[in-house]
PDB file of C-alpha atoms and ligand atoms in Angstrom:
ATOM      1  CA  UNK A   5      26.351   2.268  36.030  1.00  0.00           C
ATOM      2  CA  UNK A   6      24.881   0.042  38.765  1.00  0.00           C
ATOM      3  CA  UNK A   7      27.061  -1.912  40.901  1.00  0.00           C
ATOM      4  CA  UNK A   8      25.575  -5.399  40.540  1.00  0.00           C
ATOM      5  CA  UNK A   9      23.846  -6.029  36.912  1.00  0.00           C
ATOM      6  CA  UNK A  10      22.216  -9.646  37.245  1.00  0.00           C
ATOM      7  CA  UNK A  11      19.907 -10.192  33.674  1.00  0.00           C
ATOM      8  CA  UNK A  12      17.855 -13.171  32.941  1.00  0.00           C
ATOM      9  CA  UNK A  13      19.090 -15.419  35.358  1.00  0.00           C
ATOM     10  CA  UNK A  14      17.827 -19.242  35.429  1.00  0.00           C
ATOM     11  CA  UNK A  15      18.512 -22.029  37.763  1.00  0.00           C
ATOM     12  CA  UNK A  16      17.317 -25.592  38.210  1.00  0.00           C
ATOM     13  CA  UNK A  17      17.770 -28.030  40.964  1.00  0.00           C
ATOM     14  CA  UNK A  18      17.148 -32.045  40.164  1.00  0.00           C
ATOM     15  CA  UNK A  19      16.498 -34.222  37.522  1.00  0.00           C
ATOM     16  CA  UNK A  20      13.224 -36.356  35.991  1.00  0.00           C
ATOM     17  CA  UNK A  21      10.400 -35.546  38.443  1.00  0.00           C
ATOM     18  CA  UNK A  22      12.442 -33.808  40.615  1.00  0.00           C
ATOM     19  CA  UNK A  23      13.481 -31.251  38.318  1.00  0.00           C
ATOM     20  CA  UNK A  24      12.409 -27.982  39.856  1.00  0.00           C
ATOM     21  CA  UNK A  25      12.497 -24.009  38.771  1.00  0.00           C
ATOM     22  CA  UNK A  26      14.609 -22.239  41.401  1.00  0.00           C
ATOM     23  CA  UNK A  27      14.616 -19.292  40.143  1.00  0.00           C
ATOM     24  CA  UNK A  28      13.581 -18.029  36.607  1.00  0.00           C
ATOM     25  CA  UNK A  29      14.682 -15.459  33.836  1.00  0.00           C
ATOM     26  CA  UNK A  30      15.670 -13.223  37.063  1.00  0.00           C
ATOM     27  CA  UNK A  31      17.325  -9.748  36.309  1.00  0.00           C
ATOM     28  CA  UNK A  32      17.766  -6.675  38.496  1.00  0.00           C
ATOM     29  CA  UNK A  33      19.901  -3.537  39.135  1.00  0.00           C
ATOM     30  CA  UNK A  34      21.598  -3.015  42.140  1.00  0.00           C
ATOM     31  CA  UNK A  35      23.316   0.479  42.566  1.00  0.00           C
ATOM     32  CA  UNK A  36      26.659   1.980  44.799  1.00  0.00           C
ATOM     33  CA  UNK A  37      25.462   2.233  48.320  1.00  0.00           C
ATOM     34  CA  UNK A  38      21.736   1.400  48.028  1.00  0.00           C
ATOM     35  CA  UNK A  39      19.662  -1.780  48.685  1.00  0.00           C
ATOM     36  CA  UNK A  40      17.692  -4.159  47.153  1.00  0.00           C
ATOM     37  CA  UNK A  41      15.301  -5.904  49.032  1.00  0.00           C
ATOM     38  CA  UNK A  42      14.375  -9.142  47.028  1.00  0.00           C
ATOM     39  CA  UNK A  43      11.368 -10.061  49.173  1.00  0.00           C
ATOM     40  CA  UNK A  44       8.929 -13.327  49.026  1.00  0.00           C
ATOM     41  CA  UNK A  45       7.394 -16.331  51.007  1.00  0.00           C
ATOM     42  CA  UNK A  46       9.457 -19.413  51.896  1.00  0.00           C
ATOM     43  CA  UNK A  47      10.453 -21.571  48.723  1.00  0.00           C
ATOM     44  CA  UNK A  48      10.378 -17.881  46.120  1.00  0.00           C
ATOM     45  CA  UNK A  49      13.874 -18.480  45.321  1.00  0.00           C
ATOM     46  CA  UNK A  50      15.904 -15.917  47.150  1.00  0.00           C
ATOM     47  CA  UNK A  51      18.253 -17.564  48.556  1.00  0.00           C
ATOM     48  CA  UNK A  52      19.108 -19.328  45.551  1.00  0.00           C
ATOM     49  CA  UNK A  53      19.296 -15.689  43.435  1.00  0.00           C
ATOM     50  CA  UNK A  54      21.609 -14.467  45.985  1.00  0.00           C
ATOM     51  CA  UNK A  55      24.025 -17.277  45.569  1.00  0.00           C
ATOM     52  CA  UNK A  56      23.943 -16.860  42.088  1.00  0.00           C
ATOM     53  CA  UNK A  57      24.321 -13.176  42.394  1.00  0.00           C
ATOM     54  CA  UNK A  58      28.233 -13.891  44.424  1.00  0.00           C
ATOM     55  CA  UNK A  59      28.560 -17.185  41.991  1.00  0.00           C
ATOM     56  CA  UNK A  60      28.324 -19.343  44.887  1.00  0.00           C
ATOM     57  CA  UNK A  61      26.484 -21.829  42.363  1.00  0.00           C
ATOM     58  CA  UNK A  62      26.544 -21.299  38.668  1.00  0.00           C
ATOM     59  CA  UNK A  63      23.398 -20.475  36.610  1.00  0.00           C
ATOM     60  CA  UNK A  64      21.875 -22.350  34.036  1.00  0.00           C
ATOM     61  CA  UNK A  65      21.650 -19.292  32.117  1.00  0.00           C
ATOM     62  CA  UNK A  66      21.951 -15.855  32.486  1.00  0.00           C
ATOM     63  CA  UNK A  67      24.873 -12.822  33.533  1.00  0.00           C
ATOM     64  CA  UNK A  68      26.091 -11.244  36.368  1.00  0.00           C
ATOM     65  CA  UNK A  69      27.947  -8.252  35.804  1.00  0.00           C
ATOM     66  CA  UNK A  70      29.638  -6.749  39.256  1.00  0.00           C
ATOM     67  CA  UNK A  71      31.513  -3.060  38.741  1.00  0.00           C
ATOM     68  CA  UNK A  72      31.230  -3.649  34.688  1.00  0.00           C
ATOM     69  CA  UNK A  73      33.132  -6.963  34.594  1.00  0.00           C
ATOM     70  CA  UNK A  74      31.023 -10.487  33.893  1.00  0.00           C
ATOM     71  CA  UNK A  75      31.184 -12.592  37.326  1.00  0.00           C
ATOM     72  CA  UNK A  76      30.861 -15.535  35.232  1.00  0.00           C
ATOM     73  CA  UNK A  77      33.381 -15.779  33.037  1.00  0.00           C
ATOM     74  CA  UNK A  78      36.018 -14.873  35.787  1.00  0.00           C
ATOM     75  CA  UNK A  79      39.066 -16.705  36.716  1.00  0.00           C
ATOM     76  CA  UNK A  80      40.184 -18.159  39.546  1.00  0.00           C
ATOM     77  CA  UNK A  81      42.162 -15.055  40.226  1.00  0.00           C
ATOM     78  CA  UNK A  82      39.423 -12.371  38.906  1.00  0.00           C
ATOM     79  CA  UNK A  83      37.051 -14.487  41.128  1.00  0.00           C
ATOM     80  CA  UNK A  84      39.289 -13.872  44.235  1.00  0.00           C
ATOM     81  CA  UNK A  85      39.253 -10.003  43.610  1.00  0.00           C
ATOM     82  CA  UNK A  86      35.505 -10.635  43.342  1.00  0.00           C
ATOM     83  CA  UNK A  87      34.916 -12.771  46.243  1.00  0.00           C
ATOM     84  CA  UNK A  88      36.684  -9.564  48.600  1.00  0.00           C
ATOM     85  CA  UNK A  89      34.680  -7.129  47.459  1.00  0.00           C
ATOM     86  CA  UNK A  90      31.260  -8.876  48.201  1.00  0.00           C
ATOM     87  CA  UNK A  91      30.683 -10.538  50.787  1.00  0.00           C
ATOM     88  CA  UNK A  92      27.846 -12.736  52.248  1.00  0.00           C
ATOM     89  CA  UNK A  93      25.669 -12.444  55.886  1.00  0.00           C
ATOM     90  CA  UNK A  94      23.589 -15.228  56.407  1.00  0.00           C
ATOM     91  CA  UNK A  95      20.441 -15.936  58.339  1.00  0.00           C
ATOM     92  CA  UNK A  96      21.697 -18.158  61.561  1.00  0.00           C
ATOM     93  CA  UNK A  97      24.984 -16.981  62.904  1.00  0.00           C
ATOM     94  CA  UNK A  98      25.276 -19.888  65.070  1.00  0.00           C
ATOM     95  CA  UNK A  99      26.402 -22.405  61.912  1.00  0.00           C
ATOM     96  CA  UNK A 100      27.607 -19.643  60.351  1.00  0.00           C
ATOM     97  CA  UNK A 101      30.584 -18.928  62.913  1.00  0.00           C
ATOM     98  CA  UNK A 102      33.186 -22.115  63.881  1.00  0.00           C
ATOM     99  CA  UNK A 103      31.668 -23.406  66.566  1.00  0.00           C
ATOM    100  CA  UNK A 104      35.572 -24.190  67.290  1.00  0.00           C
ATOM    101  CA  UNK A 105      36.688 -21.363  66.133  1.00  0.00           C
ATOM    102  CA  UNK A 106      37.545 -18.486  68.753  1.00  0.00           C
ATOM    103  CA  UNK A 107      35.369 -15.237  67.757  1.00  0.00           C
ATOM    104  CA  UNK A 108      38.661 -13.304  66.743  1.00  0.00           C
ATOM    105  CA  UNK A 109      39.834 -16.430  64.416  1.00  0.00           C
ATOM    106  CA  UNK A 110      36.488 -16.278  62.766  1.00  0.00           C
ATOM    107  CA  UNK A 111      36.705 -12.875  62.003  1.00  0.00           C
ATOM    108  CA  UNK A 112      39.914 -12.797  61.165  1.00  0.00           C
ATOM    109  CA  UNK A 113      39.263 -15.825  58.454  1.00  0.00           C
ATOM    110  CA  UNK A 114      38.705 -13.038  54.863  1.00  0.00           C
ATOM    111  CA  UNK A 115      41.416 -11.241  55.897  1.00  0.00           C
ATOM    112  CA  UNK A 116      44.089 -14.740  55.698  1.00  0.00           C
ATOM    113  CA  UNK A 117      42.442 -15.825  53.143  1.00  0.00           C
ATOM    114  CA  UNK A 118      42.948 -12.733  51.057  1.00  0.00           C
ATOM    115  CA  UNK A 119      46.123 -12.133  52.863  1.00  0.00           C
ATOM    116  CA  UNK A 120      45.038  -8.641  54.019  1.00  0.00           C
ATOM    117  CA  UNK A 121      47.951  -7.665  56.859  1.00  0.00           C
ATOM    118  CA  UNK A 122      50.194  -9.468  58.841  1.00  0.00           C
ATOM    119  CA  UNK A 123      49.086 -12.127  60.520  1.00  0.00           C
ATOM    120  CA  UNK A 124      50.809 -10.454  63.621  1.00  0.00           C
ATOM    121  CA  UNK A 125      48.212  -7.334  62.979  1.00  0.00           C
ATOM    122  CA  UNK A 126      44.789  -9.684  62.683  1.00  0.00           C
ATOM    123  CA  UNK A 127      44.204  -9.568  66.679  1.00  0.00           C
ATOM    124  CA  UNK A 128      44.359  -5.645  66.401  1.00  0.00           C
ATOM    125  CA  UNK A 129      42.738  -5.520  63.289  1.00  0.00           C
ATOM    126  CA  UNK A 130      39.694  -7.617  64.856  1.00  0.00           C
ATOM    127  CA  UNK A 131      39.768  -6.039  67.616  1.00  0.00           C
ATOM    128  CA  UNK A 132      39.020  -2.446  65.610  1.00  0.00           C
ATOM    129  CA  UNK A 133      36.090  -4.303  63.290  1.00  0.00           C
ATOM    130  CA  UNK A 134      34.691  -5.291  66.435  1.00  0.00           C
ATOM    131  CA  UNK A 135      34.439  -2.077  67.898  1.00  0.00           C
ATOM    132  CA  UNK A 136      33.027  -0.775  65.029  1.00  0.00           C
ATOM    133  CA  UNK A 137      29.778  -3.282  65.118  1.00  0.00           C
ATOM    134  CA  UNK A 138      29.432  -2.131  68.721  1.00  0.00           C
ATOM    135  CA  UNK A 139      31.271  -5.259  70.058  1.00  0.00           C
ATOM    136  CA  UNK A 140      33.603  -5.175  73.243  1.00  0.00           C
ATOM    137  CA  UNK A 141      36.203  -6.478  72.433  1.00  0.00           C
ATOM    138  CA  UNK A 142      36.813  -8.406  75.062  1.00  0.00           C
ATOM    139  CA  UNK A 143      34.717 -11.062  73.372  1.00  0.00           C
ATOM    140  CA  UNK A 144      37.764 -11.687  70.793  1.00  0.00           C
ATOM    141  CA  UNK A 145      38.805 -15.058  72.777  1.00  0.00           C
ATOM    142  CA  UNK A 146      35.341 -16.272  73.221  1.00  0.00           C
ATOM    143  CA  UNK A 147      33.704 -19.453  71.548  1.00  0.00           C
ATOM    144  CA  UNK A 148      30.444 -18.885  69.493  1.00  0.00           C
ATOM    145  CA  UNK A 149      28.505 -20.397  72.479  1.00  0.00           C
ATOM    146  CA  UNK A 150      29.262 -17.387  75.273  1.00  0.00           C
ATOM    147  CA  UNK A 151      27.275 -14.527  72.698  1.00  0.00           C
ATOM    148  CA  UNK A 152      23.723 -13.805  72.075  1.00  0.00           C
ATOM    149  CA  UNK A 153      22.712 -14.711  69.125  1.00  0.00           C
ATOM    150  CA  UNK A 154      22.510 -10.544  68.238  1.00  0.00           C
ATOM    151  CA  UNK A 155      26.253 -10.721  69.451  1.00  0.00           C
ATOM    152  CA  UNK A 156      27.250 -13.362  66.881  1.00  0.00           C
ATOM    153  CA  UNK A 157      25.453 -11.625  64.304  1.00  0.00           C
ATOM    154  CA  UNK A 158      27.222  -8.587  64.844  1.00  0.00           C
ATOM    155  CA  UNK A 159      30.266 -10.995  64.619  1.00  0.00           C
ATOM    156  CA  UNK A 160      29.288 -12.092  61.448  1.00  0.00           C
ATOM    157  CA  UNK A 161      28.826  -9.190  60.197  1.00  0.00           C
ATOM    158  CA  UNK A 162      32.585  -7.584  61.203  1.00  0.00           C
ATOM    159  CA  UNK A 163      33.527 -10.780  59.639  1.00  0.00           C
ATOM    160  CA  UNK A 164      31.882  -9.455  55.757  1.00  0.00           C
ATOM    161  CA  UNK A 165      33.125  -6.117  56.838  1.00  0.00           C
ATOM    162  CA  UNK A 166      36.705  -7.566  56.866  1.00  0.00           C
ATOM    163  CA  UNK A 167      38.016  -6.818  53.616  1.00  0.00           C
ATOM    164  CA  UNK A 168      35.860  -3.593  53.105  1.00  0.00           C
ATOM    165  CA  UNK A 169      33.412  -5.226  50.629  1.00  0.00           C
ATOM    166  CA  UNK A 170      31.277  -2.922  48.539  1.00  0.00           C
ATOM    167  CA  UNK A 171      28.457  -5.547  47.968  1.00  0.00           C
ATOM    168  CA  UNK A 172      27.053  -7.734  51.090  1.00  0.00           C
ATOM    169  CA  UNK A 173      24.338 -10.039  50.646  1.00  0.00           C
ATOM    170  CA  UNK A 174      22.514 -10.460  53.172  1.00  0.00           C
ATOM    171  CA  UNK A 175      20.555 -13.644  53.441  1.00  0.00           C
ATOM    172  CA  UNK A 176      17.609 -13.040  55.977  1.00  0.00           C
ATOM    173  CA  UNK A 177      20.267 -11.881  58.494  1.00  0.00           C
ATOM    174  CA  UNK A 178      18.016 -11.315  61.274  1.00  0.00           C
ATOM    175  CA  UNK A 179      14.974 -13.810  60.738  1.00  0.00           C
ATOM    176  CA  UNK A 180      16.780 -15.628  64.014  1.00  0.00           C
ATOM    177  CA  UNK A 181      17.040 -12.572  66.326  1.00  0.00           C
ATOM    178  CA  UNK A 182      14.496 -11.812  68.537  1.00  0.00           C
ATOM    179  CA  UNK A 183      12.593  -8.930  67.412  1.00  0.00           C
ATOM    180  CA  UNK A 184      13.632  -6.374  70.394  1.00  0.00           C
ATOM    181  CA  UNK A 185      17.200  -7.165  68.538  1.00  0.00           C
ATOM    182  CA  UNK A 186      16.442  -7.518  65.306  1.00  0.00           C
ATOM    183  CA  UNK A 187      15.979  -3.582  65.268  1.00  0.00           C
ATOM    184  CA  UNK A 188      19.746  -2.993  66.865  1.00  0.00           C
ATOM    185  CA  UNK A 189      21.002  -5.190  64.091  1.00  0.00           C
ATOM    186  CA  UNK A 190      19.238  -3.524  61.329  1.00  0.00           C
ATOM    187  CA  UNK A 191      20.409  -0.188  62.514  1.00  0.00           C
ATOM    188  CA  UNK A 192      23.810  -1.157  62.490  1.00  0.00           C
ATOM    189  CA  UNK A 193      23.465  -2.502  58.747  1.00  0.00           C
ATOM    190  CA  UNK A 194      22.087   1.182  57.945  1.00  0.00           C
ATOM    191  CA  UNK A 195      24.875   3.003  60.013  1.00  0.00           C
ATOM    192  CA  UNK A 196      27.303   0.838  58.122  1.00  0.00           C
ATOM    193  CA  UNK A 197      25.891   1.218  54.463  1.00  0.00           C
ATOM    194  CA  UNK A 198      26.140   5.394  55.217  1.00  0.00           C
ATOM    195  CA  UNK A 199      29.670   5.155  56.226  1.00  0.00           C
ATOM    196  CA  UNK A 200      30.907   2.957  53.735  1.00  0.00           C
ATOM    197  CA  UNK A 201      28.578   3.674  51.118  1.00  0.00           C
ATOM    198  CA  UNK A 202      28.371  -0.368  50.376  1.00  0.00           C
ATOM    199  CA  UNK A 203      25.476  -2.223  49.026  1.00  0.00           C
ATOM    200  CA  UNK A 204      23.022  -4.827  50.032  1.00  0.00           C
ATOM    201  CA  UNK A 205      21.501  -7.309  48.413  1.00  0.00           C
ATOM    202  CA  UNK A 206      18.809  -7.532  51.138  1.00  0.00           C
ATOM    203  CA  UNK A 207      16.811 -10.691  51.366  1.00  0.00           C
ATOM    204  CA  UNK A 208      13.903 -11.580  53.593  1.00  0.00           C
ATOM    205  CA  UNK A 209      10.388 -12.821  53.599  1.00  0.00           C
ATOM    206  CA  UNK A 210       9.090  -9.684  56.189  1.00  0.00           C
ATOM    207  CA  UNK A 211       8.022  -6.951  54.189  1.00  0.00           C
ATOM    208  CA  UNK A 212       7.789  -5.107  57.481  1.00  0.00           C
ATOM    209  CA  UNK A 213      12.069  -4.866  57.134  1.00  0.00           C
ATOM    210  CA  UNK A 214      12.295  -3.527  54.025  1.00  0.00           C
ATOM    211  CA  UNK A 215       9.829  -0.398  54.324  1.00  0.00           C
ATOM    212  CA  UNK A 216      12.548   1.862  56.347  1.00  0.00           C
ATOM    213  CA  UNK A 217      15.784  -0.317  54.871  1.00  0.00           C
ATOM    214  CA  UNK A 218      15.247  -0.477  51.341  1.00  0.00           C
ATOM    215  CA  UNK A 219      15.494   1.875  48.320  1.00  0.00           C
ATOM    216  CA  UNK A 220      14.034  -0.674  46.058  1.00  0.00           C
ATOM    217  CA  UNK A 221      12.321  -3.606  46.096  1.00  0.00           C
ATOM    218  CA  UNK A 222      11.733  -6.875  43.877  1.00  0.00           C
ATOM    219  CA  UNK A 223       8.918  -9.243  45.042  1.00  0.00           C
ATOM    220  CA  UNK A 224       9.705 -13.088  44.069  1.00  0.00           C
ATOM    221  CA  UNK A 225       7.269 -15.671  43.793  1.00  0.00           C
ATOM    222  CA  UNK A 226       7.469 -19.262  42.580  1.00  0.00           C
ATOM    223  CA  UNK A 227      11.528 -17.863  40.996  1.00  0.00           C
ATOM    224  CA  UNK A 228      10.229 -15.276  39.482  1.00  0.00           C
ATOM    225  CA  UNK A 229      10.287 -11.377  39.852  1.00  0.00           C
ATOM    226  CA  UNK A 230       7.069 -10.311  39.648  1.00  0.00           C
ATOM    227  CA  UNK A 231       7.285  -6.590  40.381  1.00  0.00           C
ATOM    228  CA  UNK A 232       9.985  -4.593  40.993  1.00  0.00           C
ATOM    229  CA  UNK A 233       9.796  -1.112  42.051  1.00  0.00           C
ATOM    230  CA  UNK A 234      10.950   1.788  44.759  1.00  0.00           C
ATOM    231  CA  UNK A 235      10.303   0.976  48.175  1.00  0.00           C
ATOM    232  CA  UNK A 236       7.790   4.291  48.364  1.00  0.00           C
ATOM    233  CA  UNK A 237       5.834   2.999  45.488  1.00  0.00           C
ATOM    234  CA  UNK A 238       5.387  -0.120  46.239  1.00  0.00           C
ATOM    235  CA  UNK A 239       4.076   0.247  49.725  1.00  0.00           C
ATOM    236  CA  UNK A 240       1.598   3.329  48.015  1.00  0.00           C
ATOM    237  CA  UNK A 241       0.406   1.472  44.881  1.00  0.00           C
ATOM    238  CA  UNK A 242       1.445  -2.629  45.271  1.00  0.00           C
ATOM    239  CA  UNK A 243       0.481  -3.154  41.504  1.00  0.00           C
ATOM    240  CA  UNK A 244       0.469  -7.455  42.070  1.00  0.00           C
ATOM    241  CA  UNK A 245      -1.876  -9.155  44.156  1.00  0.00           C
ATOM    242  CA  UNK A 246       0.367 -11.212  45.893  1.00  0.00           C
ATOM    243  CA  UNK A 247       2.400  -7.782  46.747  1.00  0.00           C
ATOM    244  CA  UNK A 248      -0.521  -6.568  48.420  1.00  0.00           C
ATOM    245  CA  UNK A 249      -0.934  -9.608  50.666  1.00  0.00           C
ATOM    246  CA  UNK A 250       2.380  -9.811  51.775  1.00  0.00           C
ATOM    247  CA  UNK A 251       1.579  -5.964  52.662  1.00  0.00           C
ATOM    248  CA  UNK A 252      -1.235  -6.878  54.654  1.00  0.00           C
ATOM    249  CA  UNK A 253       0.638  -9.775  56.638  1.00  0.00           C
ATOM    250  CA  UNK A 254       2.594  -6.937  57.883  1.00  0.00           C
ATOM    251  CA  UNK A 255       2.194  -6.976  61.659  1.00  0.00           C
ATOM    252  CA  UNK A 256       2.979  -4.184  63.522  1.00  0.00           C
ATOM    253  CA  UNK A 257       6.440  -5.125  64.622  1.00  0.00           C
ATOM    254  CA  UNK A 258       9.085  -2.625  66.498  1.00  0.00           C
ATOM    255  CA  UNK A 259      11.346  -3.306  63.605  1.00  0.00           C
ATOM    256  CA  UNK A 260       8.971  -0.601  61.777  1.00  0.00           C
ATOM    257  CA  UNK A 261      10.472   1.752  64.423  1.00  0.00           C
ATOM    258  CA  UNK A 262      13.797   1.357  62.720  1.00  0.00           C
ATOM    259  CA  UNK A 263      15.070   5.024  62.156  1.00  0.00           C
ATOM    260  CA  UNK A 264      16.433   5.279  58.541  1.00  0.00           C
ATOM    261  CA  UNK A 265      19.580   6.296  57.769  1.00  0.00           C
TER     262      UNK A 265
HETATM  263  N1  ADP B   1      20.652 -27.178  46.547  1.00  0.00           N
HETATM  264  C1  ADP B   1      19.367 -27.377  46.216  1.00  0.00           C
HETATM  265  N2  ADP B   1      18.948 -28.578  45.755  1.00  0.00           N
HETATM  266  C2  ADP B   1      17.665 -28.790  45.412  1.00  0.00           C
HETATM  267  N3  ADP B   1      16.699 -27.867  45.507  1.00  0.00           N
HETATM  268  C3  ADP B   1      17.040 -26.656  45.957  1.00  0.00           C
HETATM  269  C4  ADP B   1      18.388 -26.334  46.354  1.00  0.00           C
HETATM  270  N4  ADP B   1      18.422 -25.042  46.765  1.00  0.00           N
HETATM  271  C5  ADP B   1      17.159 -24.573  46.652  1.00  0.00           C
HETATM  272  N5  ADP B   1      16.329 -25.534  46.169  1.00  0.00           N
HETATM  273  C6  ADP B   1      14.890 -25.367  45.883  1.00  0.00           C
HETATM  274  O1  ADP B   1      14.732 -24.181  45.145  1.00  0.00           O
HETATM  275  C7  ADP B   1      13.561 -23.498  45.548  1.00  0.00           C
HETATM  276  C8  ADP B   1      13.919 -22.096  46.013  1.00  0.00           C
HETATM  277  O2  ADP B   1      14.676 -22.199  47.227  1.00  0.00           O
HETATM  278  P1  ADP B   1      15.326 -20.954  47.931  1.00  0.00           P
HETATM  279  O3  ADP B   1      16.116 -20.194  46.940  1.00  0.00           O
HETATM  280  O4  ADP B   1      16.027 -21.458  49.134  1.00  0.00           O
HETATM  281  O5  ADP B   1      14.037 -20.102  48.348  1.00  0.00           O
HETATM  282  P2  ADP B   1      13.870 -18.975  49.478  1.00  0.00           P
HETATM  283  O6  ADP B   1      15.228 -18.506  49.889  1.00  0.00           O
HETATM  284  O7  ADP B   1      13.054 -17.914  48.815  1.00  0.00           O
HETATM  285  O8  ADP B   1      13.119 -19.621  50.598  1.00  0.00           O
HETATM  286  C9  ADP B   1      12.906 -24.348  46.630  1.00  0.00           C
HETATM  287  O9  ADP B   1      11.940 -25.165  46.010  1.00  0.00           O
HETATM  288  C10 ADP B   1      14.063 -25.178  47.133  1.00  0.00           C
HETATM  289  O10 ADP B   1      13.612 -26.401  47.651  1.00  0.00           O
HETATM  290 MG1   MG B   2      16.110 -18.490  51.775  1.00  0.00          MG
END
């Protein structure tokens, strides 16, 4: 049974002449501990699937079925249980992270919300998902604007890792980095998805990512999917013209260094 079941999902944005097609009679699987790159240019609709994926906004038409239970006809307190278990990385950490917020209060922000521990054990309990995205913690009483922007990524991402989600999406989370860290960051995702055996809904627009990420792969274009396959076949037999020039944008980046898991 996969994890993450979304089928024939529709969304619209506007109304009279600015009604527009987000995304269109969408479905894919997503399985326990593998990823899904949903890859496309700027404007395919990606972003907007992945919201709908965590109900963030609510579909036109269309299901989402997480662990065998239908996302959208949750309650409040199903959605709750939900919202714990997947989480969301996005693409710029710095307005994704309090800029008044102190680094360990950010963190710490799932775990009150889903009153997870004390809140005399948060520090400590920081602290540890720090460490474990290769932070020192001596950044805990830092603001946002004394880390790298690879620092507050990592932050962002101990931050999902919180309340030991088993779904993250992750929305072009490191399109901001600087390539010489986007590789660090990608590795950590991968070191992170084989200990905890959690799953990613992996966006980006750089097929170049998903080759040595990815177990699958579903290309958007204009909301659509309009092929969906394993990462090996697609990048041995692209079946869609527009797959194939996306391939051949690919620059030779060192994120294609990226050692798999
Ligand atoms: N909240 C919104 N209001 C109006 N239009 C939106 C909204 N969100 C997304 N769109 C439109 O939906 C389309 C798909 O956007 P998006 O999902 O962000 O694409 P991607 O992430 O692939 O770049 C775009 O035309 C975008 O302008
Ligand atoms: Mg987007």
């Amino acid at each position: 049974m996969p994890l993450l079941e979304v089928r024939n999902l529709t969304k619209s944005f506007g109304t009279g002449t600015q009604h527009r097609r987000a995304v269109s009679d969408v479905s894919f699987d997503l399985y326990k501990g593998e990823t899904l790159a949903l890859v496309g240019e700027s404007g395919a609709g990606k972003s907007t699937t992945g919201r709908l994926a965590l109900r963030l906004i609510e579909p036109d038409s269309g299901t989402v079925v997480f662990d065998g239970t239908d996302v959208l006809a949750m309650n409040s307190g199903a959605l709750r249980g939900f919202r714990r278990n997947a989480q969301m990385i996005f693409q710029d950490p710095f307005s994704s992270l309090n800029p008044r917020m102190k680094i360990w209060k950010s963190v710490a922000e799932p775990l009150v919300v889903h009153s997870i521990g004390t809140r005399g054990e948060h520090r400590d309990r920081v602290a540890a998902l720090l460490d474990s995205v290769g932070l020192s913690s001596h950044l805990i009483d830092r603001y946002p604007t004394g880390l790298s922007g690879g620092q507050l990524q990592r932050a962002a991402i101990a931050r999902a890792l919180s309340t030991d989600p088993s779904l993250i999406v992750c929305d072009e989370p490191v399109s901001a980095l600087d390539v010489s860290v986007q590789a660090q960051v990608i590795n950590l995702l991968l070191d992170i998805q084989s200990e905890r055996k959690v799953s990613y809904l992996f966006i980006t627009h750089d097929l170049a990512l998903v080759e040595t990420f990815a177990h699958n792969v579903a290309v958007m274009k204009s909301g659509e999917i309009v092929e969906k396959s394993s990462v090996a076949d697609l990048f041995a037999h692209p079946r869609e013209e527009y797959t194939r020039t996306l391939l051949s944008a690919i620059p030779d980046l060192p994120a294609r260094e990226v050692t798999p898991a």
